[in-house]
Short mmCIF file of N, CA and C in Angstrom, two decimals:
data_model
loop_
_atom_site.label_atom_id
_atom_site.label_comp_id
_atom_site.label_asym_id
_atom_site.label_seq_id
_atom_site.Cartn_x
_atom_site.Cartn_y
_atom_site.Cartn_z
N UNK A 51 2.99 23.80 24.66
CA UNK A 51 3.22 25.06 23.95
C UNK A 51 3.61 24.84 22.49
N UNK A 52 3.50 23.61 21.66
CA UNK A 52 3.80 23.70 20.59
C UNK A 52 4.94 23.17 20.23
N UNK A 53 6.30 23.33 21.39
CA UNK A 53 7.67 23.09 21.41
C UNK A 53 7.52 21.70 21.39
N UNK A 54 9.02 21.16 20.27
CA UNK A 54 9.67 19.37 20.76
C UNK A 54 11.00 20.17 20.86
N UNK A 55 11.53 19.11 22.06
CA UNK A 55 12.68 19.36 22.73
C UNK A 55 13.41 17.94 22.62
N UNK A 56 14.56 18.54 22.11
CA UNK A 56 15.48 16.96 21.80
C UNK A 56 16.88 16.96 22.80
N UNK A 57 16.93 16.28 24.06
CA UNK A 57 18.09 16.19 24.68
C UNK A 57 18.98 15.07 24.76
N UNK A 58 19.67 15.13 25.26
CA UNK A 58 20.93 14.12 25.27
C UNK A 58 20.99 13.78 26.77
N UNK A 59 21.25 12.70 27.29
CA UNK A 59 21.69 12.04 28.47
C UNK A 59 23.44 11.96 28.53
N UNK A 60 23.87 13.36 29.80
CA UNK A 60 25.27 12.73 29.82
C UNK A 60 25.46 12.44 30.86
N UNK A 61 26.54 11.44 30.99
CA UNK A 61 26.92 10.50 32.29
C UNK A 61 25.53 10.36 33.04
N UNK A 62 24.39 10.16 32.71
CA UNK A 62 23.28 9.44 33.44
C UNK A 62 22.65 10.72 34.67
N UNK A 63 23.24 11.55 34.70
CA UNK A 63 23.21 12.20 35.77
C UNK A 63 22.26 13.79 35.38
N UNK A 64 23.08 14.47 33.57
CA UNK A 64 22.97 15.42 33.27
C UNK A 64 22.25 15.84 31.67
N UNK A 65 21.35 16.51 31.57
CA UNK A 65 20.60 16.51 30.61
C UNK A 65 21.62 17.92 29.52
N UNK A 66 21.25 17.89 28.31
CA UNK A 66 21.82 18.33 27.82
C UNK A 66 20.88 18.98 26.37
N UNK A 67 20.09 19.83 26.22
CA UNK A 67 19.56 20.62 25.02
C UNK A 67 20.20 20.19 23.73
N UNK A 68 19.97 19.73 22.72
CA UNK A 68 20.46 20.18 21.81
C UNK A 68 19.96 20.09 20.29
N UNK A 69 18.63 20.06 20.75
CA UNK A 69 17.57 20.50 19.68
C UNK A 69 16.50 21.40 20.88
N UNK A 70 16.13 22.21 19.81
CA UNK A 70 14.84 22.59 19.80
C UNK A 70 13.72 23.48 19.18
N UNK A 71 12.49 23.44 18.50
CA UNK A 71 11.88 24.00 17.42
C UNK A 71 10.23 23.75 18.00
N UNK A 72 9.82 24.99 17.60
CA UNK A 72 8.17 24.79 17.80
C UNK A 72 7.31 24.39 16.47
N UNK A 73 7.14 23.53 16.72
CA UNK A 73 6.27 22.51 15.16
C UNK A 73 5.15 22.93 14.94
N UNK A 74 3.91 23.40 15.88
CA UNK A 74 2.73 23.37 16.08
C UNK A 74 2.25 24.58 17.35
N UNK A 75 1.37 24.86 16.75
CA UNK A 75 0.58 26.10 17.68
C UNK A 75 0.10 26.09 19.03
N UNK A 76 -0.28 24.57 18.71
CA UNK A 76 -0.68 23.52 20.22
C UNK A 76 -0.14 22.80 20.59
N UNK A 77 -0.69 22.19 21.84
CA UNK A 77 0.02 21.20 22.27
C UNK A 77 0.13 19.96 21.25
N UNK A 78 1.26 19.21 21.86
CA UNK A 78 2.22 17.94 20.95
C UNK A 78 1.18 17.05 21.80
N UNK A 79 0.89 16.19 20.66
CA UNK A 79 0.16 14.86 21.06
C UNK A 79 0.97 13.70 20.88
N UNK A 80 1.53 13.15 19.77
CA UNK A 80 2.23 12.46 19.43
C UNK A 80 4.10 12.79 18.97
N UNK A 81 5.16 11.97 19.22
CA UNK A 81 6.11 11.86 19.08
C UNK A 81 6.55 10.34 18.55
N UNK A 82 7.61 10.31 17.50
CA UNK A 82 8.19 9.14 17.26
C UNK A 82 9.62 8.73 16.96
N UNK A 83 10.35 8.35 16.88
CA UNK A 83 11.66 8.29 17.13
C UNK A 83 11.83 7.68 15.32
N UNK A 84 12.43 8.17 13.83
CA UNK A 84 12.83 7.56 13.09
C UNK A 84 13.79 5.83 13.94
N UNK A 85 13.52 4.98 12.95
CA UNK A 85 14.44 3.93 13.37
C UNK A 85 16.04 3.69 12.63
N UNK A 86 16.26 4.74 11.81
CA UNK A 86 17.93 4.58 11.82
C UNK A 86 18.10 5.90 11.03
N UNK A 87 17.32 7.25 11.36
CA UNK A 87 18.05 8.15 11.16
C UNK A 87 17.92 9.21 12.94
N UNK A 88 18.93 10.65 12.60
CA UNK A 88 17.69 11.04 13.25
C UNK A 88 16.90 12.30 13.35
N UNK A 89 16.00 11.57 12.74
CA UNK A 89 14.60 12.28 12.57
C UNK A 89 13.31 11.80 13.52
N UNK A 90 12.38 12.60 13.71
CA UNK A 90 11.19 12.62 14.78
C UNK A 90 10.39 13.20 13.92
N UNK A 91 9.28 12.44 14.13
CA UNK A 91 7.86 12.90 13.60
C UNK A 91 7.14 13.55 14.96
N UNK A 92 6.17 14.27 14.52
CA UNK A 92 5.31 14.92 15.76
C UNK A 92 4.11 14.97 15.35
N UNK A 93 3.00 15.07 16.25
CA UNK A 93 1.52 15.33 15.48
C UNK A 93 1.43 16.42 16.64
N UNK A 94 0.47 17.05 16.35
CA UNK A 94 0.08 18.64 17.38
C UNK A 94 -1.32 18.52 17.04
N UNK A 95 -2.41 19.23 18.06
CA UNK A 95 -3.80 19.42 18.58
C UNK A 95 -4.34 20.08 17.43
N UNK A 96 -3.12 21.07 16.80
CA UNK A 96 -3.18 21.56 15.64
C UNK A 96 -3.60 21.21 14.31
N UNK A 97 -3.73 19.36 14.11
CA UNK A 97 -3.81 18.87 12.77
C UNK A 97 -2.86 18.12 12.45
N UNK A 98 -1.25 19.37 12.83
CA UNK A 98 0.30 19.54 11.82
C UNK A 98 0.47 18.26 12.14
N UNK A 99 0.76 17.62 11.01
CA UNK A 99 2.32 16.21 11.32
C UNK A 99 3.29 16.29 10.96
N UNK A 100 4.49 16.75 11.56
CA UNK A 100 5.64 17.23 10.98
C UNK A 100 6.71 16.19 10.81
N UNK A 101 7.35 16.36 10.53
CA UNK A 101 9.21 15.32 10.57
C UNK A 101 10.36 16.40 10.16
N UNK A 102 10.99 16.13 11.25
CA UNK A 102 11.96 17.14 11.92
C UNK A 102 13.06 16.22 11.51
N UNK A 103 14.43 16.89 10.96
CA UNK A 103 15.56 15.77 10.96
C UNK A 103 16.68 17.00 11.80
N UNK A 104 17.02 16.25 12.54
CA UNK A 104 17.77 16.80 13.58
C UNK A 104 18.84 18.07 13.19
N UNK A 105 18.70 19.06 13.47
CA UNK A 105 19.71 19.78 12.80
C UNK A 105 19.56 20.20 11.39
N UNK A 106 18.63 20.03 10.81
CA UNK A 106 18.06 20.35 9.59
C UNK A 106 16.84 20.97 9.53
N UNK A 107 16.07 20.74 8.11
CA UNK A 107 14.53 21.14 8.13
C UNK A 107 13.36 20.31 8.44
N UNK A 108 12.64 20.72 8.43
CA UNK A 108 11.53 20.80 8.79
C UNK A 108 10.19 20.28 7.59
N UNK A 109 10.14 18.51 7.71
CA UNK A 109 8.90 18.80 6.19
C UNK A 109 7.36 18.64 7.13
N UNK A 110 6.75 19.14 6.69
CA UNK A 110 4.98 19.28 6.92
C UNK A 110 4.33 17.69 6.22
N UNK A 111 3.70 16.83 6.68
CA UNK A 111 3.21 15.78 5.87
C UNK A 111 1.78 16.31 6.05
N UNK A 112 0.84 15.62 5.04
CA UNK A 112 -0.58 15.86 4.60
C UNK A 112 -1.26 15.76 5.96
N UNK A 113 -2.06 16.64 6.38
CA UNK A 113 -2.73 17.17 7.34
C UNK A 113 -4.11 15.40 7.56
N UNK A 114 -4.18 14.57 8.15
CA UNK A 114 -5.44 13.69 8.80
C UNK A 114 -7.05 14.30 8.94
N UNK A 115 -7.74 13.49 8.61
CA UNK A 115 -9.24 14.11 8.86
C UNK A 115 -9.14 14.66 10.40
N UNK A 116 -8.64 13.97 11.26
CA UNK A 116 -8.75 14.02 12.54
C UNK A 116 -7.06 14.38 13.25
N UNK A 117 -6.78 14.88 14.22
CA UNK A 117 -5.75 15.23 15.15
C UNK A 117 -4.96 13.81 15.39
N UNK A 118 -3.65 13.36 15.02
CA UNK A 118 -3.17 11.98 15.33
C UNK A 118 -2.83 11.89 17.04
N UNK A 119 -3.17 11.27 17.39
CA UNK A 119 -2.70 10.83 19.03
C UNK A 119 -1.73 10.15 19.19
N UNK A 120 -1.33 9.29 18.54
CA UNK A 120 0.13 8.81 18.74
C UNK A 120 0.57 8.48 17.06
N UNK A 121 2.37 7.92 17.10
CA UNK A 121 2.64 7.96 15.70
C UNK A 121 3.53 6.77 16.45
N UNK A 122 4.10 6.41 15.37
CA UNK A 122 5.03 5.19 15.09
C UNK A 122 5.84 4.93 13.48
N UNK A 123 6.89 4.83 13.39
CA UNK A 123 7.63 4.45 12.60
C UNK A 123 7.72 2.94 12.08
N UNK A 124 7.33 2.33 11.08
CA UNK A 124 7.47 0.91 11.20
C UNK A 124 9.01 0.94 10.69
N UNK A 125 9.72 -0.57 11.09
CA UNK A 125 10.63 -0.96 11.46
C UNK A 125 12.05 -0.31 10.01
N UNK A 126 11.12 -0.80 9.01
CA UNK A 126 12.05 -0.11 7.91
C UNK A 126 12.31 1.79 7.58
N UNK A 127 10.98 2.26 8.38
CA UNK A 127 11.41 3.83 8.57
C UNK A 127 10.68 4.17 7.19
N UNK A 128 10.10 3.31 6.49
CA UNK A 128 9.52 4.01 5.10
C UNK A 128 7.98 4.65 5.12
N UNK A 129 7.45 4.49 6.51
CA UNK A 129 6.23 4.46 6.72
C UNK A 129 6.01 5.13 8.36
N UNK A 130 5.04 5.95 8.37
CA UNK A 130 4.79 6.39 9.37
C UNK A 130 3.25 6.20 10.00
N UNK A 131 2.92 5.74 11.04
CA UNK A 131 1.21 5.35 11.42
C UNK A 131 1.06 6.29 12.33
N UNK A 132 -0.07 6.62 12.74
CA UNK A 132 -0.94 7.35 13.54
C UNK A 132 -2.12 6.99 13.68
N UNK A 133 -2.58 7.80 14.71
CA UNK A 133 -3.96 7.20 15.06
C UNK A 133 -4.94 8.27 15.90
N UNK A 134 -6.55 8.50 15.23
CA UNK A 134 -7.42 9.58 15.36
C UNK A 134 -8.52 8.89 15.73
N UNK A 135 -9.27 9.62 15.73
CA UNK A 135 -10.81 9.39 15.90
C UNK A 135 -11.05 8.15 14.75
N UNK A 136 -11.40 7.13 15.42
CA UNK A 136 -12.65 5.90 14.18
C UNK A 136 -10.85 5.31 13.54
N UNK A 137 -9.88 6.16 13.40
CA UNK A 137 -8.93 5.34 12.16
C UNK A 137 -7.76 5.45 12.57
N UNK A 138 -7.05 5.08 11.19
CA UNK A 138 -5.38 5.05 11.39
C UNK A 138 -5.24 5.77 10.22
N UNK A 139 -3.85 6.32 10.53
CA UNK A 139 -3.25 7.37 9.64
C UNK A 139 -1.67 6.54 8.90
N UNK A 140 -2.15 6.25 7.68
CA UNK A 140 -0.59 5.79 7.02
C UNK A 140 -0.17 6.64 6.07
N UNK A 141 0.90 7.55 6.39
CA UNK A 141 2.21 8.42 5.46
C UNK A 141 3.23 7.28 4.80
N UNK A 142 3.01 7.08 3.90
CA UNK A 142 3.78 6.81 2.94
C UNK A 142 5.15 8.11 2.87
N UNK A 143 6.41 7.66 3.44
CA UNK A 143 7.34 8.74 3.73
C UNK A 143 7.90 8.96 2.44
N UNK A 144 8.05 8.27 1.64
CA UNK A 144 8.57 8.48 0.16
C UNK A 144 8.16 9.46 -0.94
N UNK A 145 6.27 9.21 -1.13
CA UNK A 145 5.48 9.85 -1.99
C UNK A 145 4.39 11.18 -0.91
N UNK A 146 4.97 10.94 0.09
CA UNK A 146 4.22 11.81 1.05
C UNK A 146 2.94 11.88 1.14
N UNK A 147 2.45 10.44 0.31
CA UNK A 147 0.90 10.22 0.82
C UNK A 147 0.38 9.74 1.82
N UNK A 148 -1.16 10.41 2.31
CA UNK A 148 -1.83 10.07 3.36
C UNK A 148 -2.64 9.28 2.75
N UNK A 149 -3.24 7.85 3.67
CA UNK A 149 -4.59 6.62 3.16
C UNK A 149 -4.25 6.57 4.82
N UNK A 150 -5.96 6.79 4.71
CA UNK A 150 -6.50 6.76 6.17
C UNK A 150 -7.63 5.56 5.82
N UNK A 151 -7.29 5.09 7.76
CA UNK A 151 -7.46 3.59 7.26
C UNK A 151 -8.76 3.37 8.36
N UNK A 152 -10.14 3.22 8.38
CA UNK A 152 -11.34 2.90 9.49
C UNK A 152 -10.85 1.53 9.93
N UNK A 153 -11.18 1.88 11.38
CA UNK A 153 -10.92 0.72 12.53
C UNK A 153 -12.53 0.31 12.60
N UNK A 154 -12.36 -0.72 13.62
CA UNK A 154 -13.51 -1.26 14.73
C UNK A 154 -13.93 -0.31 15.65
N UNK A 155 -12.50 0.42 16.25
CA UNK A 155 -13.08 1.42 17.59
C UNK A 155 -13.95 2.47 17.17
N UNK A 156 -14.74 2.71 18.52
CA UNK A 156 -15.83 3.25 18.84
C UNK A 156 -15.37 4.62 18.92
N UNK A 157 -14.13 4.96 18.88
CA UNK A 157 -13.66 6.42 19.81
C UNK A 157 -12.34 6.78 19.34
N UNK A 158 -11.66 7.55 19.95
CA UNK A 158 -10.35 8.12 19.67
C UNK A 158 -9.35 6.64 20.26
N UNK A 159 -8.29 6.85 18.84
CA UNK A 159 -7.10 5.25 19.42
C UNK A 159 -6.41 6.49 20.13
N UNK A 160 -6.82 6.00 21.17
CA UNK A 160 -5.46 6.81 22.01
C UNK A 160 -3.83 6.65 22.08
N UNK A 161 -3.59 5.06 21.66
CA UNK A 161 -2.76 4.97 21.37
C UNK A 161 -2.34 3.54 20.70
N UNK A 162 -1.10 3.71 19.83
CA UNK A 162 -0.71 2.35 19.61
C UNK A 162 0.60 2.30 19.43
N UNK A 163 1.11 0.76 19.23
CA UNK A 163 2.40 0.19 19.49
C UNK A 163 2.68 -0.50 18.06
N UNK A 164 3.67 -0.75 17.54
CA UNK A 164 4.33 -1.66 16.75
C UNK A 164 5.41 -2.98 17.36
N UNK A 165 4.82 -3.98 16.61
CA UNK A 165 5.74 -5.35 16.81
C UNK A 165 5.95 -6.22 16.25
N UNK A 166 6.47 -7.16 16.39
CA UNK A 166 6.70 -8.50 15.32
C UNK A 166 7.43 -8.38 14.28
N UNK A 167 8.11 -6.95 14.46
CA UNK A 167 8.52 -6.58 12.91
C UNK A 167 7.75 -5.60 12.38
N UNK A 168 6.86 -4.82 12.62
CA UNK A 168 5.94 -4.32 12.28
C UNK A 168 4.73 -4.82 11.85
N UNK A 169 4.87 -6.08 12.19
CA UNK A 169 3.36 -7.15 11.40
C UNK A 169 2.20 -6.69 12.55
N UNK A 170 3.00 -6.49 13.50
CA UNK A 170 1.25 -6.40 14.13
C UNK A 170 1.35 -4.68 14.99
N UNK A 171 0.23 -4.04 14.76
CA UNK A 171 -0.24 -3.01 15.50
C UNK A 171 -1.46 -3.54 16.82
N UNK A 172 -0.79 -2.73 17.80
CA UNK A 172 -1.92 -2.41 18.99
C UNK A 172 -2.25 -1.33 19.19
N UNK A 173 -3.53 -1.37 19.48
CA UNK A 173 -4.12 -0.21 19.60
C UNK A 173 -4.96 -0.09 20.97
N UNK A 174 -5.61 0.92 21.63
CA UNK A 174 -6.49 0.95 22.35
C UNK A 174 -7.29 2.11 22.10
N UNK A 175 -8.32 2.30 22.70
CA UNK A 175 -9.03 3.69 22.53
C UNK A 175 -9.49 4.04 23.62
N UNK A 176 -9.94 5.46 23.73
CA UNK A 176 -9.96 6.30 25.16
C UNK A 176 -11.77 6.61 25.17
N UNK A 177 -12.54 7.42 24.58
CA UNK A 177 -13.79 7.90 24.61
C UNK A 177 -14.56 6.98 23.39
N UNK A 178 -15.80 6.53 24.70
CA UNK A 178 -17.30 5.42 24.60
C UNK A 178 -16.36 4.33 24.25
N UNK A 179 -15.29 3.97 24.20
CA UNK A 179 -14.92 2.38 24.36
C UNK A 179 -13.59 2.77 25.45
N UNK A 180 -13.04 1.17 25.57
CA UNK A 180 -11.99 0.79 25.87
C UNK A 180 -10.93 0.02 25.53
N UNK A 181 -11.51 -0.26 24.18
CA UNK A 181 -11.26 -1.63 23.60
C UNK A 181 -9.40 -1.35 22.96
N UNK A 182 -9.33 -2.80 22.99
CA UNK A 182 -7.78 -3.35 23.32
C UNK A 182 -7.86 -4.13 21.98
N UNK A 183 -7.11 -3.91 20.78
CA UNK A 183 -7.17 -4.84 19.78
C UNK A 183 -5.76 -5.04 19.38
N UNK A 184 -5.40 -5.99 18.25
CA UNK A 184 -4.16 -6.17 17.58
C UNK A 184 -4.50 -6.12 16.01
N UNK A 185 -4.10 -5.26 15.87
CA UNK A 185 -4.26 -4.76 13.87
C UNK A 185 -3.89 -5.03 12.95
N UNK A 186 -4.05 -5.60 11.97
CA UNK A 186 -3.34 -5.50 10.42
C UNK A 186 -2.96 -4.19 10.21
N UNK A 187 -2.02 -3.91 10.67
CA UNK A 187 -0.77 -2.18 10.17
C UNK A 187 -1.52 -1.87 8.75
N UNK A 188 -1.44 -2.74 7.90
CA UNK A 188 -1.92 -2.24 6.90
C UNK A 188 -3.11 -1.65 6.29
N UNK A 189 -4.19 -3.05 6.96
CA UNK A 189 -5.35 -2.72 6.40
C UNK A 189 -6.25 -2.37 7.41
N UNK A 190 -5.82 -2.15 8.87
CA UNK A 190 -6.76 -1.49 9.84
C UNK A 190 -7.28 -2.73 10.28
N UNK A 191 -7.62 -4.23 9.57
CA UNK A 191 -8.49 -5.11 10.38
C UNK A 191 -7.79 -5.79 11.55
N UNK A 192 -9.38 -5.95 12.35
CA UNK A 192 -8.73 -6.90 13.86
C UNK A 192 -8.27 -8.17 13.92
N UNK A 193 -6.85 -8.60 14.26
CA UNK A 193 -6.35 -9.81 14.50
C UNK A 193 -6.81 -10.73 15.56
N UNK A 194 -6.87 -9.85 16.31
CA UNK A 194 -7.17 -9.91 18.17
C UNK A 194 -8.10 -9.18 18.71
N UNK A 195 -8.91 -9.55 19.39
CA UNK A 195 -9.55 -8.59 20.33
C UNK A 195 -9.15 -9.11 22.49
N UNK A 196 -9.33 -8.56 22.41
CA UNK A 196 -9.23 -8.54 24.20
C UNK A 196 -9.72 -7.83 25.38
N UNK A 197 -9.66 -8.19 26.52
CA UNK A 197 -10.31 -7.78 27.46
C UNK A 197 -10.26 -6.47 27.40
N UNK A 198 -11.52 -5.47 27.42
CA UNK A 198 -11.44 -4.08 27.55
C UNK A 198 -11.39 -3.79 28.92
N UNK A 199 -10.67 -2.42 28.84
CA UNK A 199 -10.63 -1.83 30.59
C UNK A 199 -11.70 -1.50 30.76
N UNK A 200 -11.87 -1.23 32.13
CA UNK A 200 -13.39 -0.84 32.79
C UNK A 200 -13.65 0.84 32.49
N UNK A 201 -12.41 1.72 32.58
CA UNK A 201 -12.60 3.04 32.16
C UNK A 201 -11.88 3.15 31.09
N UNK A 202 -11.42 4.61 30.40
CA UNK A 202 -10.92 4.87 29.47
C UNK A 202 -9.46 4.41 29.17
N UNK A 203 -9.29 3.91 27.95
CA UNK A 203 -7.52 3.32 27.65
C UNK A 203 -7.02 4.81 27.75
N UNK A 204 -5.63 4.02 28.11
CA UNK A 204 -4.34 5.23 28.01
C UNK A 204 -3.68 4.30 27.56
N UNK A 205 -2.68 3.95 27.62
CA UNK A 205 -1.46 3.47 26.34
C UNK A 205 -1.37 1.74 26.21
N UNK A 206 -1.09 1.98 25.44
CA UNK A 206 -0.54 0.44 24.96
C UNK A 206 1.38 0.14 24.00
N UNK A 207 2.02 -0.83 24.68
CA UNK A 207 3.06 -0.95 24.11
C UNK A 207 3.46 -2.51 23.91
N UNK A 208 3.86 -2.56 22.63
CA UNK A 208 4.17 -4.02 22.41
C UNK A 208 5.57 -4.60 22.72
N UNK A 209 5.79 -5.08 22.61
CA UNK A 209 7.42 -5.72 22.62
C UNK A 209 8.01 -5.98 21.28
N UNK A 210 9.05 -5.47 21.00
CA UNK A 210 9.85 -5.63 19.79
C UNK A 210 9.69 -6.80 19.24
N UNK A 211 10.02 -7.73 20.16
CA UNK A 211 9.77 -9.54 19.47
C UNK A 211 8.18 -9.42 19.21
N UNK A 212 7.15 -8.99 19.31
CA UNK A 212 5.85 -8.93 19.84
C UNK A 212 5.21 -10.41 20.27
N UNK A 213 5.30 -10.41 21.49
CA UNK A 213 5.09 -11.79 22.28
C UNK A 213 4.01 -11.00 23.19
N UNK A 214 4.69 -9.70 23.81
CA UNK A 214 4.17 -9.41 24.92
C UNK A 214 3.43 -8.06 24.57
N UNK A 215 2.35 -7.97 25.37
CA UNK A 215 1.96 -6.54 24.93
C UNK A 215 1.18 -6.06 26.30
N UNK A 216 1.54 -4.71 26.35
CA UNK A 216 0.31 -4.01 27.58
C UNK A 216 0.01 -3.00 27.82
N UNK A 217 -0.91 -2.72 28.47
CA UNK A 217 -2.01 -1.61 28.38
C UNK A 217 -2.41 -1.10 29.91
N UNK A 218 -2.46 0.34 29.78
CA UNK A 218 -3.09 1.07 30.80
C UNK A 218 -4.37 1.91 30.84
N UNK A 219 -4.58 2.03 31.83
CA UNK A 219 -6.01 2.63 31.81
C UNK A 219 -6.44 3.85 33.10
N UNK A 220 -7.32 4.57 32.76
CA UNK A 220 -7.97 5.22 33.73
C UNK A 220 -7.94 4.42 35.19
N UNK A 221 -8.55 3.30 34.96
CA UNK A 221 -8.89 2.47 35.90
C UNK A 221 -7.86 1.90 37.09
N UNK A 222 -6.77 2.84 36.55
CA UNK A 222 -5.59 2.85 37.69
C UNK A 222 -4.78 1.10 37.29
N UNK A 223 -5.15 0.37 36.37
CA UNK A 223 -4.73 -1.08 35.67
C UNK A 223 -3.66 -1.07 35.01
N UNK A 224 -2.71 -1.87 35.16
CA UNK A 224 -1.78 -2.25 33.76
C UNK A 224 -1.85 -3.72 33.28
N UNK A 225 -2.41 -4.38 32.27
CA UNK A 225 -2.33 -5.34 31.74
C UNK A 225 -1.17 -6.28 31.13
N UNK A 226 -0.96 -7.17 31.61
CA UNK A 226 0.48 -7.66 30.59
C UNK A 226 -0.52 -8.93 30.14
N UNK A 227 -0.13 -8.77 28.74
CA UNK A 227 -0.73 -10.04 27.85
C UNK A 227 0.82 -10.60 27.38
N UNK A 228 0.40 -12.42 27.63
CA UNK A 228 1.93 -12.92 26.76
C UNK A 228 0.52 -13.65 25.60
N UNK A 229 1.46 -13.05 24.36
CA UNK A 229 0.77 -13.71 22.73
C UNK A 229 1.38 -15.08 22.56
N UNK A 230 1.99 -15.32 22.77
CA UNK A 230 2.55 -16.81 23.01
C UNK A 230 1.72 -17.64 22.95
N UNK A 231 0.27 -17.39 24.40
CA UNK A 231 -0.63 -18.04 24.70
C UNK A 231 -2.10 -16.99 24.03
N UNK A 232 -2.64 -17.59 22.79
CA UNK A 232 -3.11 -16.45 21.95
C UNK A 232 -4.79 -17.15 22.73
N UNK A 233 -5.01 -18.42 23.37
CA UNK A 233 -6.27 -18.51 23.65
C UNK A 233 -6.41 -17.80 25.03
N UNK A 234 -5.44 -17.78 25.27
CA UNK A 234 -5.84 -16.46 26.90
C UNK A 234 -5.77 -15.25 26.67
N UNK A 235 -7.13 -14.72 26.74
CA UNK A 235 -7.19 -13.34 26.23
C UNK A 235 -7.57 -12.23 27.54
N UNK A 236 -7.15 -12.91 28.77
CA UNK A 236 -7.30 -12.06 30.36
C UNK A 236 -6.05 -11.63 30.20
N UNK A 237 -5.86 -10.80 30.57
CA UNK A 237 -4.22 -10.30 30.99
C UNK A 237 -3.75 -10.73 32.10
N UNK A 238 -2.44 -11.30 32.35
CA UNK A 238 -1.42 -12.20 33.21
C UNK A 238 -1.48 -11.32 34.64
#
């Protein structure tokens, strides 16, 4: 419905409201957690990419050729990624510029991860591929490629240290890759 809902966990047991604002007309595709404030970015079906700071306003960032599917914060919080049809989406959070960046994939990145520090992006994509890569954050090119799923990707998440990374799929699969071992490119 458009709504992000921000709750609190008390004593493990009990949820607790204490944000909430409708960003977008449509459904929320993407969510991201700022890394040391708190603020949340959102993307909506809508286009909107917003950043919400908790208890405050509300800024609008430059609208993507394409709808972002997932977002991410890199590690210093000065930069925000996303990811559409064919590319990646980099907000420059400072000057509030968009540079959209062409991938390899064939299709929508359905989703991606940050790691290593932010040195490396994963990505996967959902429609006419499946493909599983590791990115230059910056410049969109492939570091890595790897085993694609047999049906459509659904998520991918890296590990903070980025050693480890893995991926799900239609295909009812979860992949764990250790980068450690960068000539084994089957998942463990």
């Amino acid at each position: 419905d458009g709504r992000v809902v921000v709750w609190r966990l008390q004593d493990r047991r009990r949820l607790e409201r204490i944000g909430q604002k409708r960003l977008h007309t449509r459904r929320v595709r993407g969510l991201a957690w700022h890394p040391g404030k708190p603020v949340l970015a959102s993307s909506g079906r809508d286009g909107r990419v917003m950043q919400w700071t908790i208890g405050g306003g509300v800024v609008e960032l430059p609208p993507p050729s394409t709808y972002s599917r997932s977002l991410v914060y890199t590690p210093d919080g000065r930069t925000l990624i996303g990811s559409g049809w064919f590319r990646l989406f980099r907000w420059d959070l400072e000057t509030r510029r968009l540079h959209e960046i062409p991938t390899e994939h064939h299709g929508i990145i359905n989703s991606i991860g940050l790691g290593g520090g932010g040195r490396q992006l994963a990505s996967i994509s959902r429609q006419t591929d499946s493909a599983v890569y590791l990115l230059d954050p910056r410049t969109g090119e492939v570091i890595e490629r790897f085993q694609p799923h047999d049906l459509c990707g659904g998520f991918v998440a890296l590990s903070s240290d980025g050693r480890y990374l893995a991926t799900t799929s239609d295909d009812a699969s979860v992949r764990v890759w250790d980068l450690a071992h960068p000539l084994e490119k089957r998942p463990q």
